[in-house]
Coordinates of C-alpha atoms and ligand atoms in Angstrom, one line a residue:
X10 CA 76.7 118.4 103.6
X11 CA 73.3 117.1 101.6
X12 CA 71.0 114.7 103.8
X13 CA 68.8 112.7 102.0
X14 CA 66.1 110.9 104.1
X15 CA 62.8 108.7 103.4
X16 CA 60.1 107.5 104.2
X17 CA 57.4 104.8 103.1
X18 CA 54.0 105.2 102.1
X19 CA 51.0 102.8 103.8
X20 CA 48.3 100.7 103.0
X21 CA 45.2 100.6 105.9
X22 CA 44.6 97.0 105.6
X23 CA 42.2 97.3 108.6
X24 CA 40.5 100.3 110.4
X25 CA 39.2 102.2 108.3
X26 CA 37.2 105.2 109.8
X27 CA 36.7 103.2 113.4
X28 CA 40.7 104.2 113.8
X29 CA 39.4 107.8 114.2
X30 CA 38.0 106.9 117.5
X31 CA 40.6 105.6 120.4
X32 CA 40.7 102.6 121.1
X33 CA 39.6 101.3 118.0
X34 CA 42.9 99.9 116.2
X35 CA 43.7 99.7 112.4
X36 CA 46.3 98.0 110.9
X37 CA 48.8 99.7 108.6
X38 CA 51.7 97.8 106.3
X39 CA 53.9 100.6 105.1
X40 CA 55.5 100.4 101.5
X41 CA 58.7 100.0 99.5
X42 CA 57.0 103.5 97.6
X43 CA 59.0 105.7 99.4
X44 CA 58.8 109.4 99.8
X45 CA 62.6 111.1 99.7
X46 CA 63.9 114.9 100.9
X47 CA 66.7 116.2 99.4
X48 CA 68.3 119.0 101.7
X49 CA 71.8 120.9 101.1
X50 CA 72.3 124.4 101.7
X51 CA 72.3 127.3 99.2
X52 CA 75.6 129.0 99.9
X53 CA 78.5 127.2 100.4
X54 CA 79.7 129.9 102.8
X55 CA 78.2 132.7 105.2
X56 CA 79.0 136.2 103.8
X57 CA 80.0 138.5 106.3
X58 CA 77.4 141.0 105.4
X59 CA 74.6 138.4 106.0
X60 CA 74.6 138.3 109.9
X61 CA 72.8 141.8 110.0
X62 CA 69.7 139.8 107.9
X63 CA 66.5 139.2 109.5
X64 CA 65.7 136.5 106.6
X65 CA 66.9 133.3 106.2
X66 CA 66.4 131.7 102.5
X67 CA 64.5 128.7 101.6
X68 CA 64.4 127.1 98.5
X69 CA 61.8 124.5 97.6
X70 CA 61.8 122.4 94.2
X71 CA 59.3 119.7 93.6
X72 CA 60.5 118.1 90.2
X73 CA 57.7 115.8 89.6
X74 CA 55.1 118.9 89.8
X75 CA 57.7 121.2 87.6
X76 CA 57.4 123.8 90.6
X77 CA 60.2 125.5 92.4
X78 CA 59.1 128.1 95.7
X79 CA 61.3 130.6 97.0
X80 CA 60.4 131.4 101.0
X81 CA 62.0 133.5 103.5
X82 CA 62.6 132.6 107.1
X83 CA 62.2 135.2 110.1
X84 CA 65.5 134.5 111.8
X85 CA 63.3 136.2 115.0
X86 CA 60.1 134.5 114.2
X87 CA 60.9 131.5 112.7
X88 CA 58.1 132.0 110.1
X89 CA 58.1 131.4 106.5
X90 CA 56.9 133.9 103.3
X91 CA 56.5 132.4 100.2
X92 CA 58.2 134.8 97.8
X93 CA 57.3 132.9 94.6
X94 CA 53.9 132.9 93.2
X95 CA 51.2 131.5 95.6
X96 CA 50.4 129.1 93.2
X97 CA 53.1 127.1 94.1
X98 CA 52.3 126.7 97.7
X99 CA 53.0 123.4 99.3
X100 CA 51.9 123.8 103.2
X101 CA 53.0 120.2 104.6
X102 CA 56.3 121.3 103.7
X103 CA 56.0 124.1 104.7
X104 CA 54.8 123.8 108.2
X105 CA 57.1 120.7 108.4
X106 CA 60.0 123.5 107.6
X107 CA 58.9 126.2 110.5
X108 CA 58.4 123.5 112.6
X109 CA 61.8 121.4 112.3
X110 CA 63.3 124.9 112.9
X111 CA 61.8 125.8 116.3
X112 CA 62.6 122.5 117.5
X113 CA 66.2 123.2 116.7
X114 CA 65.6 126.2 118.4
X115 CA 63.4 125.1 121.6
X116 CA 66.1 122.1 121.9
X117 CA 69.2 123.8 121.4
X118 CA 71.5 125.3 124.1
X119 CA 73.5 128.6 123.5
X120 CA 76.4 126.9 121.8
X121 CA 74.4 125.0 119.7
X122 CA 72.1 128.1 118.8
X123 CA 74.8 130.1 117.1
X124 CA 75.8 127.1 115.2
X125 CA 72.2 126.6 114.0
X126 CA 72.2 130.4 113.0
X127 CA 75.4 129.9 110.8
X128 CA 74.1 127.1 109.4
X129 CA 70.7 128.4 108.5
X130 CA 72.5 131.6 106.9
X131 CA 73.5 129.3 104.5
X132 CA 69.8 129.3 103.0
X133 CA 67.8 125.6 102.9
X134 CA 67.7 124.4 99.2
X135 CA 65.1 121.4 99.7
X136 CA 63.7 118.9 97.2
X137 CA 61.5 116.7 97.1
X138 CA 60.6 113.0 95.0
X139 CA 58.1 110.5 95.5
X140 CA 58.3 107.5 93.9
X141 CA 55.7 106.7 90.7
X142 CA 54.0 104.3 92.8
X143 CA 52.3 107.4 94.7
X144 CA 50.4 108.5 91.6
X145 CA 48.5 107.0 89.0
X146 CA 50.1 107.0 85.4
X147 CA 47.3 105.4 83.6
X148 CA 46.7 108.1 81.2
X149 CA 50.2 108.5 80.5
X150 CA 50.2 104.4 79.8
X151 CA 47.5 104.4 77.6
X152 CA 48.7 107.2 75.8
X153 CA 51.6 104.9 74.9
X154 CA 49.4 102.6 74.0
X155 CA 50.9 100.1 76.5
X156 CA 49.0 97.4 78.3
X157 CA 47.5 97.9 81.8
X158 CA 50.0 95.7 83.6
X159 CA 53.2 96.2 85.9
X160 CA 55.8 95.2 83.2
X161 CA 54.1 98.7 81.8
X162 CA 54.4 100.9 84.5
X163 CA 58.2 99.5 85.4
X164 CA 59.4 101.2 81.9
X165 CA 58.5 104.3 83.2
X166 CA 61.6 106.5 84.2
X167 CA 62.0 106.7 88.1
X168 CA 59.9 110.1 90.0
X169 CA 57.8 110.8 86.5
X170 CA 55.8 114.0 86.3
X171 CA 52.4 113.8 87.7
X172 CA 49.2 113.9 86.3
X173 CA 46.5 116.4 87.5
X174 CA 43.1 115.5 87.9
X175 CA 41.1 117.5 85.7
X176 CA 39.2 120.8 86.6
X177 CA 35.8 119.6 85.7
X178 CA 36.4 115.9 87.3
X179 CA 37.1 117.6 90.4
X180 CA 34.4 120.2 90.2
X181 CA 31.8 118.0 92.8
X182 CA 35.3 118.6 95.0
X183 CA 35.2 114.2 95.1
X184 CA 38.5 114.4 93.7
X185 CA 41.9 115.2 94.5
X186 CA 44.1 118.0 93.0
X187 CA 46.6 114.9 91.9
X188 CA 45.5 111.8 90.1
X189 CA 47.1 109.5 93.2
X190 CA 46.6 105.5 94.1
X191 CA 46.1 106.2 97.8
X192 CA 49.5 105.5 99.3
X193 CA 49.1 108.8 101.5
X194 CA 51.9 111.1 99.3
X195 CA 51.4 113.6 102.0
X196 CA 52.2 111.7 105.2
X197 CA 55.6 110.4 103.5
X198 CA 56.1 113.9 101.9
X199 CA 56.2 116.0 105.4
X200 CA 57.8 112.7 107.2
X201 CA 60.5 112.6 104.6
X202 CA 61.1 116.5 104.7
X203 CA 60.7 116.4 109.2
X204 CA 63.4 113.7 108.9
X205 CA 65.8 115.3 106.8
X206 CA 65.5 118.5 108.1
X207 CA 66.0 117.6 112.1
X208 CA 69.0 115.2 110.8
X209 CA 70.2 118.4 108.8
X210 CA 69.7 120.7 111.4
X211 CA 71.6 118.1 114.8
X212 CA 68.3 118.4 116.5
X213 CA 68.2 113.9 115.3
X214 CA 70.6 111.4 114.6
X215 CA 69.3 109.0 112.2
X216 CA 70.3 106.1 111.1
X217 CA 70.8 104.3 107.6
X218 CA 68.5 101.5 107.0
X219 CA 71.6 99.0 106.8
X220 CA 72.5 99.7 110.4
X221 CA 72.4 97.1 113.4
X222 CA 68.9 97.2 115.0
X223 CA 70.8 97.8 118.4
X224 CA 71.6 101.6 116.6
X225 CA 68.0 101.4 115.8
X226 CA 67.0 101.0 118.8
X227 CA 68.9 103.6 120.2
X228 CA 67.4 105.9 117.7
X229 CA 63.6 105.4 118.9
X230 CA 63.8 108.7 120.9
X231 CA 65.3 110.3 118.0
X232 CA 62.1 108.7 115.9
X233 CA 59.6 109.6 118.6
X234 CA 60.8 113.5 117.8
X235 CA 60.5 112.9 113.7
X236 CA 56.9 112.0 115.1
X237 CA 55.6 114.2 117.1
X238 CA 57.2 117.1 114.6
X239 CA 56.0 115.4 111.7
X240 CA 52.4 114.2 112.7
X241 CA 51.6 118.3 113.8
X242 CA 53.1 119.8 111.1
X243 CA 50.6 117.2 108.8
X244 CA 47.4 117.8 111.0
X245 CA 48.1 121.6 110.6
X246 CA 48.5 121.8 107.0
X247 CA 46.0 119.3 106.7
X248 CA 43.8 121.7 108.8
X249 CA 42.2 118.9 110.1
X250 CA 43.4 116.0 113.0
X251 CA 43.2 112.9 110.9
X252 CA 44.1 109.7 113.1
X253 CA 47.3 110.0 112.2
X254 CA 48.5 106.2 111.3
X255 CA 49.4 107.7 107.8
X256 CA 52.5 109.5 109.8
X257 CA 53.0 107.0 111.8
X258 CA 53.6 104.4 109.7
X259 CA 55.9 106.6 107.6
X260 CA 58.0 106.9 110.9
X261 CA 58.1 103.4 112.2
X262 CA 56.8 101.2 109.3
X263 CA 54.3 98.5 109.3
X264 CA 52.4 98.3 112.8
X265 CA 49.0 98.0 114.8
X266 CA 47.8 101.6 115.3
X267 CA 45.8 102.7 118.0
X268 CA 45.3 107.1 117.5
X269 CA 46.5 109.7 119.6
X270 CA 43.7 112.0 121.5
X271 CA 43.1 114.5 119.6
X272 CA 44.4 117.0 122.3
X273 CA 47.9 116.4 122.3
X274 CA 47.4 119.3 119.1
X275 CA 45.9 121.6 120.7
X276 CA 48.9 123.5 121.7
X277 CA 49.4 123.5 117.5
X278 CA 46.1 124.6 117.2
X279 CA 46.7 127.3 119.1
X280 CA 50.0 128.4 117.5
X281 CA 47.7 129.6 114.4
X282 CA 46.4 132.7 116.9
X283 CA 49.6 133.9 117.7
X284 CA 51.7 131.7 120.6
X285 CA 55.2 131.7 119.6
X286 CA 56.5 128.9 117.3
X287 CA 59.2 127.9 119.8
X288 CA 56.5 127.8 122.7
X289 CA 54.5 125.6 120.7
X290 CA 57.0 123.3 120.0
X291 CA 57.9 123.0 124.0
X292 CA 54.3 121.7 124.2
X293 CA 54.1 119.5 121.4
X294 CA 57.4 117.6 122.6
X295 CA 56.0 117.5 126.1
X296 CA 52.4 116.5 125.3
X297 CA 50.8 113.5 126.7
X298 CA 51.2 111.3 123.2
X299 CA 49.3 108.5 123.9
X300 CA 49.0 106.5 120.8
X301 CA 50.1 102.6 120.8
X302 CA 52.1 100.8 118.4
X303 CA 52.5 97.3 118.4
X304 CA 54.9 95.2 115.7
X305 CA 53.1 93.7 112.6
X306 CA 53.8 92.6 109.1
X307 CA 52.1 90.1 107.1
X308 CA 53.1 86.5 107.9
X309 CA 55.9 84.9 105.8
X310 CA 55.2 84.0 101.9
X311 CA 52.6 86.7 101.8
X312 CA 52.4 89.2 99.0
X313 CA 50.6 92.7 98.9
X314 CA 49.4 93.4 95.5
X315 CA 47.2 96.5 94.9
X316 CA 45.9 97.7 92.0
X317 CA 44.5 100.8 90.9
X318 CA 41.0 100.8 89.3
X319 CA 41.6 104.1 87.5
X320 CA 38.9 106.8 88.4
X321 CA 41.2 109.0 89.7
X322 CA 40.6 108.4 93.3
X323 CA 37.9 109.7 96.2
X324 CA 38.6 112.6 98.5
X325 CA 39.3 111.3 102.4
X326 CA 37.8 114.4 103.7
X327 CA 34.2 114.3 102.4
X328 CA 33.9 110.8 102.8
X329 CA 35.0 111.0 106.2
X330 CA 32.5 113.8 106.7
X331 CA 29.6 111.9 105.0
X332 CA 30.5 109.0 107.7
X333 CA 30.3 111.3 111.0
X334 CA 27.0 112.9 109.3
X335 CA 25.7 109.1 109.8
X336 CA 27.3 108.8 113.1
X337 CA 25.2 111.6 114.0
X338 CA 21.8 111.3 112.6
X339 CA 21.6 107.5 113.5
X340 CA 23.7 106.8 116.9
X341 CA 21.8 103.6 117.3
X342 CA 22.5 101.7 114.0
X343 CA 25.7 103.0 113.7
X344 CA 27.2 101.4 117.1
X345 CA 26.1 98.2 116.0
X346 CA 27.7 98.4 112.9
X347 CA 30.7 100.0 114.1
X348 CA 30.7 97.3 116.5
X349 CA 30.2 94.1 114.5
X350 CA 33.6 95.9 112.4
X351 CA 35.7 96.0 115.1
X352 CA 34.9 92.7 115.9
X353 CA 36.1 91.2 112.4
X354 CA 38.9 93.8 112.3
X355 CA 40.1 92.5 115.4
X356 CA 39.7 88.7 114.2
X357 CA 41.6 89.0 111.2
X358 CA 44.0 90.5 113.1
X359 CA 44.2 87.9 115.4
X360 CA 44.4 85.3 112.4
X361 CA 47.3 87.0 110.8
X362 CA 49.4 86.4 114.4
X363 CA 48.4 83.3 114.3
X364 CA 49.7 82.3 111.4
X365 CA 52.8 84.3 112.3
X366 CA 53.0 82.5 114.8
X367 CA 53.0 78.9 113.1
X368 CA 55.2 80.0 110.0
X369 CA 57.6 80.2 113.3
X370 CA 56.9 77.2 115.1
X371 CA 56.5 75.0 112.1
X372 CA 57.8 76.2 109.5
X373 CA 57.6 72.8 107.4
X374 CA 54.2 72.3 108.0
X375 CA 53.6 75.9 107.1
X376 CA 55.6 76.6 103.9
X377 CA 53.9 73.2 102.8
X378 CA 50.1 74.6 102.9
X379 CA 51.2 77.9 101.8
X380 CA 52.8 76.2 98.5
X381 CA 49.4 74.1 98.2
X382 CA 47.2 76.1 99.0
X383 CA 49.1 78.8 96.2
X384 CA 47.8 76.8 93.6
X385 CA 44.4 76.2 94.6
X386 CA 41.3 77.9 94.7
X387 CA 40.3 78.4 98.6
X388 CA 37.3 75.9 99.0
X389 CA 39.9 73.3 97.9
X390 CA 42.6 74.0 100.5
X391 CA 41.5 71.8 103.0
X392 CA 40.8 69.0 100.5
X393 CA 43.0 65.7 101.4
X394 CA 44.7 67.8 104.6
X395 CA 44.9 65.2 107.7
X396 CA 48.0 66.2 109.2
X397 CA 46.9 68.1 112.8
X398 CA 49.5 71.1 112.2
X399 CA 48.7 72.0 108.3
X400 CA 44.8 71.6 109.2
X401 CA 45.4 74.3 112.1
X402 CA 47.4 76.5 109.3
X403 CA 44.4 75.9 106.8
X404 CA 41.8 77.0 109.4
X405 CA 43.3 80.2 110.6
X406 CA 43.4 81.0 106.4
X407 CA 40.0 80.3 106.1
X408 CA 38.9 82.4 109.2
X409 CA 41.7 85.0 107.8
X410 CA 39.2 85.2 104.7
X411 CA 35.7 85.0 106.7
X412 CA 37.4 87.8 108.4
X413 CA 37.9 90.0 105.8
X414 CA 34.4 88.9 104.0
X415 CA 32.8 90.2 107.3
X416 CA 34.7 93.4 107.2
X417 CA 33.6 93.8 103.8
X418 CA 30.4 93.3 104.4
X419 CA 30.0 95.4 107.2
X420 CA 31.7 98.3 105.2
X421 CA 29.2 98.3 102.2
X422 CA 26.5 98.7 104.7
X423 CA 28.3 101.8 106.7
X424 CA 28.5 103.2 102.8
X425 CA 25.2 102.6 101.8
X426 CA 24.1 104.3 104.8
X427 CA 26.0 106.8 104.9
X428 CA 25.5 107.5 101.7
X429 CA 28.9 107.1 100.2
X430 CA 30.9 104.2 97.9
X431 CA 33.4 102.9 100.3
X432 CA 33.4 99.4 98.5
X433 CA 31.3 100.6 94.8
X434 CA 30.0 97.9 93.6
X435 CA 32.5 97.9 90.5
X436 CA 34.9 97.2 93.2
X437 CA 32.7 94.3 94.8
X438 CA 32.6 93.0 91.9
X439 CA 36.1 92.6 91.5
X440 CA 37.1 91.6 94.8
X441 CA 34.9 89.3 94.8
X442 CA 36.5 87.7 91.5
X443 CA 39.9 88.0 92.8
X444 CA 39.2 86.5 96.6
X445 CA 37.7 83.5 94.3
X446 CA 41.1 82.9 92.5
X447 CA 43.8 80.2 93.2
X448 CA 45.8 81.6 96.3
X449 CA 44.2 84.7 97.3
X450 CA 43.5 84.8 100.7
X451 CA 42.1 88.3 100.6
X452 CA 41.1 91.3 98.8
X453 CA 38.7 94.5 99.8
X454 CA 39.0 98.3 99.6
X455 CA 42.0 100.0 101.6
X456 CA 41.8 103.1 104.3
X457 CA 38.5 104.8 103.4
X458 CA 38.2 102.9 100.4
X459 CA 36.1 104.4 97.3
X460 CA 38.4 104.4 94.3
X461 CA 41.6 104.9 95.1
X462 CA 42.6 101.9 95.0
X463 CA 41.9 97.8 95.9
X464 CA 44.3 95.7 97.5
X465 CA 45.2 91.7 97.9
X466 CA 47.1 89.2 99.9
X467 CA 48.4 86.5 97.5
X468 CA 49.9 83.1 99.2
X469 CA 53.2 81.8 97.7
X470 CA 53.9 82.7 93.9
X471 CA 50.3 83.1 92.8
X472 CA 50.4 86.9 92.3
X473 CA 51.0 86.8 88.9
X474 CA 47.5 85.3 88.1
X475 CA 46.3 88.4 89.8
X476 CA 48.2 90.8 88.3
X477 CA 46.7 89.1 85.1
X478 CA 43.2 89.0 86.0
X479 CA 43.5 92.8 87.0
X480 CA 44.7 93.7 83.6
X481 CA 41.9 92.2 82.2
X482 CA 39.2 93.7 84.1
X483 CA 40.9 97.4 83.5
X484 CA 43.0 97.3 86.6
X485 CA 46.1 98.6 86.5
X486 CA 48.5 96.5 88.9
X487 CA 50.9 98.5 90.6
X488 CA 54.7 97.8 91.4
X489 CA 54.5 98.2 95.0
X490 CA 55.3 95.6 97.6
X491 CA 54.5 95.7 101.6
X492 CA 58.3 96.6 103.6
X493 CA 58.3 97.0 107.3
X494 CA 60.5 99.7 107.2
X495 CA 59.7 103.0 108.6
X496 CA 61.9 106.3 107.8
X497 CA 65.7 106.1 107.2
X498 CA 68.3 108.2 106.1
X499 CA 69.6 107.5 102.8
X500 CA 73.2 107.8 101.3
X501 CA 72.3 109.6 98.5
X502 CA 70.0 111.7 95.9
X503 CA 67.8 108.7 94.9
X504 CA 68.1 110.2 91.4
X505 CA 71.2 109.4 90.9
X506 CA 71.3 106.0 92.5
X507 CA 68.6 105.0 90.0
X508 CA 70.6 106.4 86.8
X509 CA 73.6 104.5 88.6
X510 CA 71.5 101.2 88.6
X511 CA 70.0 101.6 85.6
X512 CA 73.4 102.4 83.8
X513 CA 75.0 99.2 85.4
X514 CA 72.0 97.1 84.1
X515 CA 72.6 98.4 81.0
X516 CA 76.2 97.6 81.0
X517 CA 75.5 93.8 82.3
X518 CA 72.9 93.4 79.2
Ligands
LIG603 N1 55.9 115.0 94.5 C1 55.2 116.0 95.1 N2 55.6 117.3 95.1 C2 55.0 118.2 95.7 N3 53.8 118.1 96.3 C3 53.3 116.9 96.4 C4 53.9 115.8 95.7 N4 53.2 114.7 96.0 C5 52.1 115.1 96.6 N5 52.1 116.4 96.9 C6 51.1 117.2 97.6 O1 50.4 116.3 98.5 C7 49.0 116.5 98.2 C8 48.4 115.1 98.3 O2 47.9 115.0 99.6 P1 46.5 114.3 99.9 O3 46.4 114.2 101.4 O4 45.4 114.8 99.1 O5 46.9 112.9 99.3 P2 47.5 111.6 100.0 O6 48.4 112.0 101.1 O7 48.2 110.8 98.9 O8 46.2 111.0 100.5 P3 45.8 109.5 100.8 O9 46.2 109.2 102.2 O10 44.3 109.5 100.6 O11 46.5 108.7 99.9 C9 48.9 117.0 96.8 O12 47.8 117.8 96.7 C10 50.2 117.8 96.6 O13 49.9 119.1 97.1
LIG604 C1 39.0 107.2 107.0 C2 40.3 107.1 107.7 O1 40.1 106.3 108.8 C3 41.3 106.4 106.8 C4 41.7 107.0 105.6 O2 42.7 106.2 104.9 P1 43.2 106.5 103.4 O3 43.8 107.9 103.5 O4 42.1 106.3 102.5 O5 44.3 105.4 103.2 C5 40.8 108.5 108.1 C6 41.9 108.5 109.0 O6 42.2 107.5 109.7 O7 42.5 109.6 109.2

């Protein structure tokens, strides 16, 4: 009876802040860091006596945070009380658990309903694991007095506690309650728990990841629901409407990203004066959502490195705020630079389809200047090309880079003005150095950049002298790796399938 579902966490490669604003587009690769929900019942049976309760009960554990919640359920209200102390409070999930349950309940005929009931009376015993690529683990690294590097982090045991950021480190409020690397732990967190939950509940019928894409596709109405439930359960406990390609990506992986008006929310908006939960729902599953998705991932025999500098990372919020304060006091300049990003957002966009497109129409040609061009630093790579094809492949590399330098560019001066370190100059410093190195094609600051974390497209196999520069210049590389993949269900506790695997590699040593 346990469902265990996922989903990935995201890198905004492009799009950073302009994706607020329709129809400025971003473009997000979702992660093999994925975000699971555990969810079983509590009882294994209904007690007779337990039909005349107005509660339901909910268990929450979060192992990684040692907290476990308990919460009651209005059967009639389909609200939750948190029982437990209110320290341990975790609103994604659970706005993400009210809301999966008035959907049940707004979808559901009568039949359906009393089976729900039953089900419910059984209690909700949910937990939840992200994996260590969410947070950062640097302290806990150097306290082992282990090298900075990925070989480091991999001994780690899978979903290790996490780190707080201390009190006085987040007194200016620029930090975040959790030392994290920026992967958006809360997006995959309430997608994860959304998924699980409307699979658990009938209201979805997901698929594993293994399945035929035809059963995928037959599944995008049941991933259009995980969405809309998902995405307004995160902008409410959020308390703010963020552009939302955080959820999205957890839902349907790697993608362009065009927002959603912001309106679509107001029915959930409203739901916080007092309209019914159930009514609320009706609305959110009938609103006009209008965001786009188109299909992207990075061209073949490209790798995504990212590495975290180790400051603990920058709060979204107030540099968001700091941003629209600009917006604001100086409309004129900020068009114009808003406008000169888009334009190199869009370019590099149109670069990586290009070279999508040749890696499928010549794939010779193409895997041939990838491998060169791996070794080499990039004011060599079109040294000795005379072949037509490989010098198209070579350009739209080059213009890939000049791309990304002009976004670059364009985002130091929307920090500087606005006052903020979207790419600090620590961090110019090393992108620069790394978009110098042999097979980089690019490097810069993802999402709303600051210190989270930096990121890098590597060609072929040259990651590795990456990962090594990194650790030399204090930068921690992390494990995680660019996968398409959106949210799946999964055939088991992940805990146990990684004692399983690690027992079995073990056993082959
Ligand atoms: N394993 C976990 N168990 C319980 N709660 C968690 C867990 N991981 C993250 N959270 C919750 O999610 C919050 C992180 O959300 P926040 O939006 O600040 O970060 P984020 O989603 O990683 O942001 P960003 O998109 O900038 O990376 C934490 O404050 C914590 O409450
Ligand atoms: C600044 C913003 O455009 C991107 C934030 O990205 P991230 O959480 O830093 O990955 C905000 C948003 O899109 O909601």
């Amino acid at each position: 009876m346990e469902v265990v579902a996922s989903a990935p966490g995201k890198v905004l490669m492009t799009g950073g802040y302009l994706i607020l604003e329709r129809p400025n587009a971003g473009i997000v690769l979702s992660t093999n860091a994925r975000f699971y929900a555990v969810v079983k019942p509590i009882y294994e049976d209904v007690k007779p006596e337990s039909w005349a309760w107005s509660w339901i009960d909910v268990k929450l554990t979060s192992p990684q945070l040692s907290r476990e919640s308990m919460y009651k359920l209005s059967r009639k209200h389909l609200t939750l009380q948190c029982v437990s102390s209110s320290e341990s409070r975790n609103p994604f999930v659970e706005n993400a658990i009210q809301y999966t349950v008035a959907a049940a309940h707004a979808t559901f005929d009568k039949n359906k309903k009393d089976a729900l009931d039953k089900l419910l009376l059984q209690g909700l015993d949910i937990t939840i694991l992200g994996c260590n690529d969410f947070y950062s683990y640097r302290n806990q690294i150097e306290a082992l007095g282990l090298p900075l590097t990925p070989e480091a982090l991999a001994t780690l045991l899978p979903f290790t506690s996490i780190t707080f950021n201390s009190e006085e480190s987040n007194g200016g409020n620029c930090k975040p309650e959790v030392a994290k690397t920026g992967l958006g732990s809360s997006a995959a967190m309430t997608t994860a728990v959304v998924a699980a939950l409307l699979h658990y509940l009938g209201v979805v019928n997901l698929s594993t990841s293994s399945e035929d894409p035809h059963q995928q596709n037959k599944n995008s109405m049941d991933l259009d629901i995980v969405h809309m439930i998902a995405q307004s359960a995160h902008c409410i406990a959020q308390g703010k409407v963020g552009s939302g390609f955080d959820v999205s990506s957890g839902v349907y992986g790697s993608q362009r990203y065009v927002r959603f008006s912001p309106e679509v929310l107001s029915a959930a908006q409203a739901a916080v004066e007092g309209i019914p939960l159930e009514e609320v729902i009706q609305n959110i599953l009938n609103g006009k959502w209008d965001h786009e998705r188109t299909e992207f991932s990075l061209p073949p025999l490209m790798t995504l490195l990212l590495g975290e500098p180790g400051t603990g990372g920058s709060s979204t919020p107030s540099m968001v705020g700091a941003v629209k304060k600009w917006q604001k006091a100086d409309p004129e300049k900020s068009q114009e630079t808003w406008r000169k990003l888009a334009e190199a957002n869009s370019e590099l966009e149109t670069q990586l389809n290009m070279l999508r497109k040749l890696a499928k129409e010549h794939w010779d040609a193409y895997k041939c200047v990838i491998d060169s061009c791996s070794r080499l630093k990039p004011a060599k790579w079109m040294e000795g090309v005379i072949e037509p094809i490989k010098e198209t492949v070579v350009k739209a590399l080059l213009n890939a880079r000049n791309a990304m330098l002009e976004i670059r560019n364009q985002m130091r001066t929307m920090g500087e003005a606005a006052g903020i370190p979207i790419e600090p100059e620590s961090q110019t410093q090393l992108l620069d150095a790394t978009m110098d190195m042999e097979g980089v094609l690019l490097a810069g600051v993802p999402g709303a950049g600051g210190f989270d974390a930096v990121f890098a497209v590597t060609l072929g196999d040259s990651s590795g002298n990456v990962t090594n520069a990194w650790s030399s210049h204090n930068v921690l590389a992390l494990l995680v790796r660019e996968d398409p993949q959106g949210v799946c269900l999964e055939s088991g506790d992940p805990r146990c399938r990684e004692i399983t695997s690690a027992v079995s590699s073990v056993n082959i040593k």
